[in-house]
Amino acid sequence: MFAKSSPGLATVLLIIYPAWDVVGTLLDIRANKNAGISLLPQYINTVISILTTIAVAIAIQKGVPEALIVFGVWAMLTGLIQLVLGIKRRRVLGGQWPMIISGGQSVLAGVSFIAMAHSPNMGIVNLAGYSAFGAFYYLLAAIRLNRTNTVE
C-alpha cells in the first residue's frame, strides 16, 4: 500500500530487485559449481539482470510505465531461464520445486507487469506482492541448500 503512494519506494523496488537477483544468482553459481551441471544459464541470468538494473534506472526517468515494461520483460526472461533450469536440475539433483514454481510465477508476473504498465498504481501493488513471493522462494532455496550442505 505504501508503494502505491510512494513513487520513490517504487523506484527503489524496481531497481533493487534485479540487482538482488544478481546476488542470488551468483550465490547459486557458487553453491553449484561442483554439481556437474552447466552454469551457463546462471551466467546469462546474471548478465540479463545487470543490464535490467541499468535499463530500469534509465526507464524510470521517463516514467513508471516504461520501467514496469522493462521490469516485466526481465521477469519473463529470467523466469523462463529459472523454469527451464529447475526442470533440468530436477532430473539430475531432484527437488527444485521452489525454483520451478518461482520461474513459472515470474513468467506470468512479467506478462502482468507489461499488461498493467499503463495503470502504474496497480502495477506497483503487484510489484510488492511479486517481491514478497520472491523473498519467500529465496528463503525456501536457502533452507534447502543449508539442509543439503549439512547432510553432506
PDB file of C-alpha atoms in Angstrom:
ATOM      1  CA  MET A   1       0.000   0.000   0.000  1.00  0.00           C
ATOM      2  CA  PHE A   2       2.859   2.373   0.829  1.00  0.00           C
ATOM      3  CA  ALA A   3       4.470   1.790  -2.598  1.00  0.00           C
ATOM      4  CA  LYS A   4       1.181   2.803  -4.226  1.00  0.00           C
ATOM      5  CA  SER A   5       1.529   6.318  -2.846  1.00  0.00           C
ATOM      6  CA  SER A   6       5.318   6.490  -2.844  1.00  0.00           C
ATOM      7  CA  PRO A   7       6.992   6.732  -6.255  1.00  0.00           C
ATOM      8  CA  GLY A   8      10.369   6.772  -4.506  1.00  0.00           C
ATOM      9  CA  LEU A   9       9.761   3.351  -2.962  1.00  0.00           C
ATOM     10  CA  ALA A  10       8.517   2.042  -6.293  1.00  0.00           C
ATOM     11  CA  THR A  11      11.709   3.275  -7.940  1.00  0.00           C
ATOM     12  CA  VAL A  12      13.848   1.571  -5.315  1.00  0.00           C
ATOM     13  CA  LEU A  13      11.951  -1.729  -5.684  1.00  0.00           C
ATOM     14  CA  LEU A  14      12.178  -1.633  -9.476  1.00  0.00           C
ATOM     15  CA  ILE A  15      15.941  -1.069  -9.403  1.00  0.00           C
ATOM     16  CA  ILE A  16      16.901  -3.184  -6.383  1.00  0.00           C
ATOM     17  CA  TYR A  17      15.004  -6.344  -7.337  1.00  0.00           C
ATOM     18  CA  PRO A  18      17.024  -7.217 -10.479  1.00  0.00           C
ATOM     19  CA  ALA A  19      20.225  -6.217  -8.656  1.00  0.00           C
ATOM     20  CA  TRP A  20      19.279  -8.542  -5.790  1.00  0.00           C
ATOM     21  CA  ASP A  21      18.672 -11.289  -8.361  1.00  0.00           C
ATOM     22  CA  VAL A  22      22.304 -10.884  -9.449  1.00  0.00           C
ATOM     23  CA  VAL A  23      23.430 -11.569  -5.876  1.00  0.00           C
ATOM     24  CA  GLY A  24      21.148 -14.606  -5.558  1.00  0.00           C
ATOM     25  CA  THR A  25      22.269 -15.998  -8.902  1.00  0.00           C
ATOM     26  CA  LEU A  26      25.952 -15.568  -8.046  1.00  0.00           C
ATOM     27  CA  LEU A  27      25.351 -17.439  -4.772  1.00  0.00           C
ATOM     28  CA  ASP A  28      23.603 -20.179  -6.749  1.00  0.00           C
ATOM     29  CA  ILE A  29      26.581 -20.401  -9.115  1.00  0.00           C
ATOM     30  CA  ARG A  30      28.920 -20.710  -6.145  1.00  0.00           C
ATOM     31  CA  ALA A  31      26.776 -23.377  -4.488  1.00  0.00           C
ATOM     32  CA  ASN A  32      26.504 -25.473  -7.659  1.00  0.00           C
ATOM     33  CA  LYS A  33      29.971 -25.079  -9.176  1.00  0.00           C
ATOM     34  CA  ASN A  34      30.844 -28.715  -8.443  1.00  0.00           C
ATOM     35  CA  ALA A  35      27.388 -30.203  -9.063  1.00  0.00           C
ATOM     36  CA  GLY A  36      28.207 -31.386 -12.578  1.00  0.00           C
ATOM     37  CA  ILE A  37      25.609 -29.155 -14.221  1.00  0.00           C
ATOM     38  CA  SER A  38      26.026 -26.343 -16.723  1.00  0.00           C
ATOM     39  CA  LEU A  39      26.257 -22.917 -15.122  1.00  0.00           C
ATOM     40  CA  LEU A  40      25.728 -21.084 -18.423  1.00  0.00           C
ATOM     41  CA  PRO A  41      22.041 -20.308 -17.695  1.00  0.00           C
ATOM     42  CA  GLN A  42      23.006 -18.647 -14.400  1.00  0.00           C
ATOM     43  CA  TYR A  43      25.692 -16.571 -16.099  1.00  0.00           C
ATOM     44  CA  ILE A  44      23.182 -15.495 -18.765  1.00  0.00           C
ATOM     45  CA  ASN A  45      20.694 -14.659 -16.000  1.00  0.00           C
ATOM     46  CA  THR A  46      23.347 -12.571 -14.241  1.00  0.00           C
ATOM     47  CA  VAL A  47      24.091 -10.546 -17.381  1.00  0.00           C
ATOM     48  CA  ILE A  48      20.373 -10.034 -18.091  1.00  0.00           C
ATOM     49  CA  SER A  49      19.777  -8.858 -14.511  1.00  0.00           C
ATOM     50  CA  ILE A  50      22.722  -6.433 -14.558  1.00  0.00           C
ATOM     51  CA  LEU A  51      21.522  -4.958 -17.860  1.00  0.00           C
ATOM     52  CA  THR A  52      17.971  -4.770 -16.489  1.00  0.00           C
ATOM     53  CA  THR A  53      19.103  -2.898 -13.385  1.00  0.00           C
ATOM     54  CA  ILE A  54      20.703  -0.289 -15.646  1.00  0.00           C
ATOM     55  CA  ALA A  55      17.749  -0.244 -18.072  1.00  0.00           C
ATOM     56  CA  VAL A  56      15.211   0.225 -15.254  1.00  0.00           C
ATOM     57  CA  ALA A  57      17.274   3.095 -13.826  1.00  0.00           C
ATOM     58  CA  ILE A  58      17.153   4.758 -17.253  1.00  0.00           C
ATOM     59  CA  ALA A  59      13.492   3.904 -17.965  1.00  0.00           C
ATOM     60  CA  ILE A  60      12.255   5.184 -14.592  1.00  0.00           C
ATOM     61  CA  GLN A  61      13.396   8.654 -15.649  1.00  0.00           C
ATOM     62  CA  LYS A  62      10.768   8.510 -18.412  1.00  0.00           C
ATOM     63  CA  GLY A  63       8.110   7.171 -16.067  1.00  0.00           C
ATOM     64  CA  VAL A  64       6.808   4.239 -14.069  1.00  0.00           C
ATOM     65  CA  PRO A  65       5.034   2.613 -17.061  1.00  0.00           C
ATOM     66  CA  GLU A  66       8.283   2.415 -19.016  1.00  0.00           C
ATOM     67  CA  ALA A  67      10.124   0.968 -16.020  1.00  0.00           C
ATOM     68  CA  LEU A  68       7.355  -1.606 -15.469  1.00  0.00           C
ATOM     69  CA  ILE A  69       7.665  -2.732 -19.090  1.00  0.00           C
ATOM     70  CA  VAL A  70      11.435  -3.206 -18.728  1.00  0.00           C
ATOM     71  CA  PHE A  71      10.882  -4.985 -15.409  1.00  0.00           C
ATOM     72  CA  GLY A  72       8.190  -7.188 -16.974  1.00  0.00           C
ATOM     73  CA  VAL A  73      10.431  -8.249 -19.848  1.00  0.00           C
ATOM     74  CA  TRP A  74      13.174  -9.054 -17.323  1.00  0.00           C
ATOM     75  CA  ALA A  75      10.782 -11.102 -15.166  1.00  0.00           C
ATOM     76  CA  MET A  76       9.643 -13.086 -18.209  1.00  0.00           C
ATOM     77  CA  LEU A  77      13.166 -13.788 -19.491  1.00  0.00           C
ATOM     78  CA  THR A  78      14.747 -14.700 -16.181  1.00  0.00           C
ATOM     79  CA  GLY A  79      11.630 -16.602 -15.106  1.00  0.00           C
ATOM     80  CA  LEU A  80      11.830 -18.720 -18.244  1.00  0.00           C
ATOM     81  CA  ILE A  81      15.523 -19.398 -17.608  1.00  0.00           C
ATOM     82  CA  GLN A  82      14.742 -20.316 -13.998  1.00  0.00           C
ATOM     83  CA  LEU A  83      11.842 -22.578 -15.009  1.00  0.00           C
ATOM     84  CA  VAL A  84      13.888 -24.482 -17.605  1.00  0.00           C
ATOM     85  CA  LEU A  85      16.889 -24.681 -15.263  1.00  0.00           C
ATOM     86  CA  GLY A  86      14.718 -26.006 -12.420  1.00  0.00           C
ATOM     87  CA  ILE A  87      13.264 -28.712 -14.667  1.00  0.00           C
ATOM     88  CA  LYS A  88      16.729 -29.736 -15.911  1.00  0.00           C
ATOM     89  CA  ARG A  89      18.196 -29.710 -12.391  1.00  0.00           C
ATOM     90  CA  ARG A  90      15.307 -31.785 -11.103  1.00  0.00           C
ATOM     91  CA  ARG A  91      16.379 -34.617 -13.406  1.00  0.00           C
ATOM     92  CA  VAL A  92      19.939 -34.540 -12.021  1.00  0.00           C
ATOM     93  CA  LEU A  93      19.623 -33.241  -8.460  1.00  0.00           C
ATOM     94  CA  GLY A  94      15.966 -33.896  -7.573  1.00  0.00           C
ATOM     95  CA  GLY A  95      13.752 -31.392  -5.780  1.00  0.00           C
ATOM     96  CA  GLN A  96      13.875 -27.903  -7.329  1.00  0.00           C
ATOM     97  CA  TRP A  97      10.170 -27.156  -6.778  1.00  0.00           C
ATOM     98  CA  PRO A  98      10.779 -23.664  -5.375  1.00  0.00           C
ATOM     99  CA  MET A  99      12.852 -22.823  -8.478  1.00  0.00           C
ATOM    100  CA  ILE A 100      10.294 -24.315 -10.876  1.00  0.00           C
ATOM    101  CA  ILE A 101       7.336 -22.582  -9.233  1.00  0.00           C
ATOM    102  CA  SER A 102       9.218 -19.290  -8.907  1.00  0.00           C
ATOM    103  CA  GLY A 103      10.252 -19.405 -12.569  1.00  0.00           C
ATOM    104  CA  GLY A 104       6.708 -20.055 -13.732  1.00  0.00           C
ATOM    105  CA  GLN A 105       5.374 -17.310 -11.484  1.00  0.00           C
ATOM    106  CA  SER A 106       7.966 -14.865 -12.843  1.00  0.00           C
ATOM    107  CA  VAL A 107       6.929 -15.535 -16.436  1.00  0.00           C
ATOM    108  CA  LEU A 108       3.276 -14.881 -15.557  1.00  0.00           C
ATOM    109  CA  ALA A 109       4.163 -11.839 -13.453  1.00  0.00           C
ATOM    110  CA  GLY A 110       6.248 -10.403 -16.294  1.00  0.00           C
ATOM    111  CA  VAL A 111       3.291 -10.629 -18.653  1.00  0.00           C
ATOM    112  CA  SER A 112       1.146  -8.998 -15.960  1.00  0.00           C
ATOM    113  CA  PHE A 113       3.594  -6.110 -15.415  1.00  0.00           C
ATOM    114  CA  ILE A 114       3.682  -5.358 -19.123  1.00  0.00           C
ATOM    115  CA  ALA A 115      -0.119  -5.543 -19.398  1.00  0.00           C
ATOM    116  CA  MET A 116      -0.590  -3.229 -16.407  1.00  0.00           C
ATOM    117  CA  ALA A 117       2.224  -0.823 -17.219  1.00  0.00           C
ATOM    118  CA  HIS A 118      -0.189   1.937 -18.099  1.00  0.00           C
ATOM    119  CA  SER A 119      -2.017   1.515 -14.814  1.00  0.00           C
ATOM    120  CA  PRO A 120       1.088   2.194 -12.654  1.00  0.00           C
ATOM    121  CA  ASN A 121      -0.658   2.082  -9.283  1.00  0.00           C
ATOM    122  CA  MET A 122      -1.903  -1.438  -9.975  1.00  0.00           C
ATOM    123  CA  GLY A 123       1.496  -2.481 -11.345  1.00  0.00           C
ATOM    124  CA  ILE A 124       3.290  -1.150  -8.282  1.00  0.00           C
ATOM    125  CA  VAL A 125       0.949  -3.025  -5.937  1.00  0.00           C
ATOM    126  CA  ASN A 126       1.685  -6.211  -7.883  1.00  0.00           C
ATOM    127  CA  LEU A 127       5.401  -5.452  -7.709  1.00  0.00           C
ATOM    128  CA  ALA A 128       5.230  -5.501  -3.918  1.00  0.00           C
ATOM    129  CA  GLY A 129       3.460  -8.874  -3.997  1.00  0.00           C
ATOM    130  CA  TYR A 130       5.938 -10.221  -6.539  1.00  0.00           C
ATOM    131  CA  SER A 131       8.816  -9.094  -4.320  1.00  0.00           C
ATOM    132  CA  ALA A 132       7.267 -10.816  -1.304  1.00  0.00           C
ATOM    133  CA  PHE A 133       6.894 -14.106  -3.184  1.00  0.00           C
ATOM    134  CA  GLY A 134      10.451 -13.750  -4.490  1.00  0.00           C
ATOM    135  CA  ALA A 135      11.746 -13.343  -0.944  1.00  0.00           C
ATOM    136  CA  PHE A 136       9.764 -16.433   0.103  1.00  0.00           C
ATOM    137  CA  TYR A 137      11.277 -18.528  -2.713  1.00  0.00           C
ATOM    138  CA  TYR A 138      14.793 -17.318  -1.848  1.00  0.00           C
ATOM    139  CA  LEU A 139      14.155 -18.380   1.757  1.00  0.00           C
ATOM    140  CA  LEU A 140      12.971 -21.841   0.672  1.00  0.00           C
ATOM    141  CA  ALA A 141      16.007 -22.272  -1.573  1.00  0.00           C
ATOM    142  CA  ALA A 142      18.366 -21.158   1.214  1.00  0.00           C
ATOM    143  CA  ILE A 143      16.801 -23.593   3.693  1.00  0.00           C
ATOM    144  CA  ARG A 144      17.045 -26.426   1.184  1.00  0.00           C
ATOM    145  CA  LEU A 145      20.643 -25.536   0.328  1.00  0.00           C
ATOM    146  CA  ASN A 146      21.539 -25.368   4.013  1.00  0.00           C
ATOM    147  CA  ARG A 147      19.988 -28.809   4.634  1.00  0.00           C
ATOM    148  CA  THR A 148      21.816 -30.264   1.622  1.00  0.00           C
ATOM    149  CA  ASN A 149      25.151 -28.852   2.816  1.00  0.00           C
ATOM    150  CA  THR A 150      24.523 -30.083   6.377  1.00  0.00           C
ATOM    151  CA  VAL A 151      23.739 -33.642   5.191  1.00  0.00           C
ATOM    152  CA  GLU A 152      26.876 -33.828   3.041  1.00  0.00           C
TER     153      GLU A 152
END
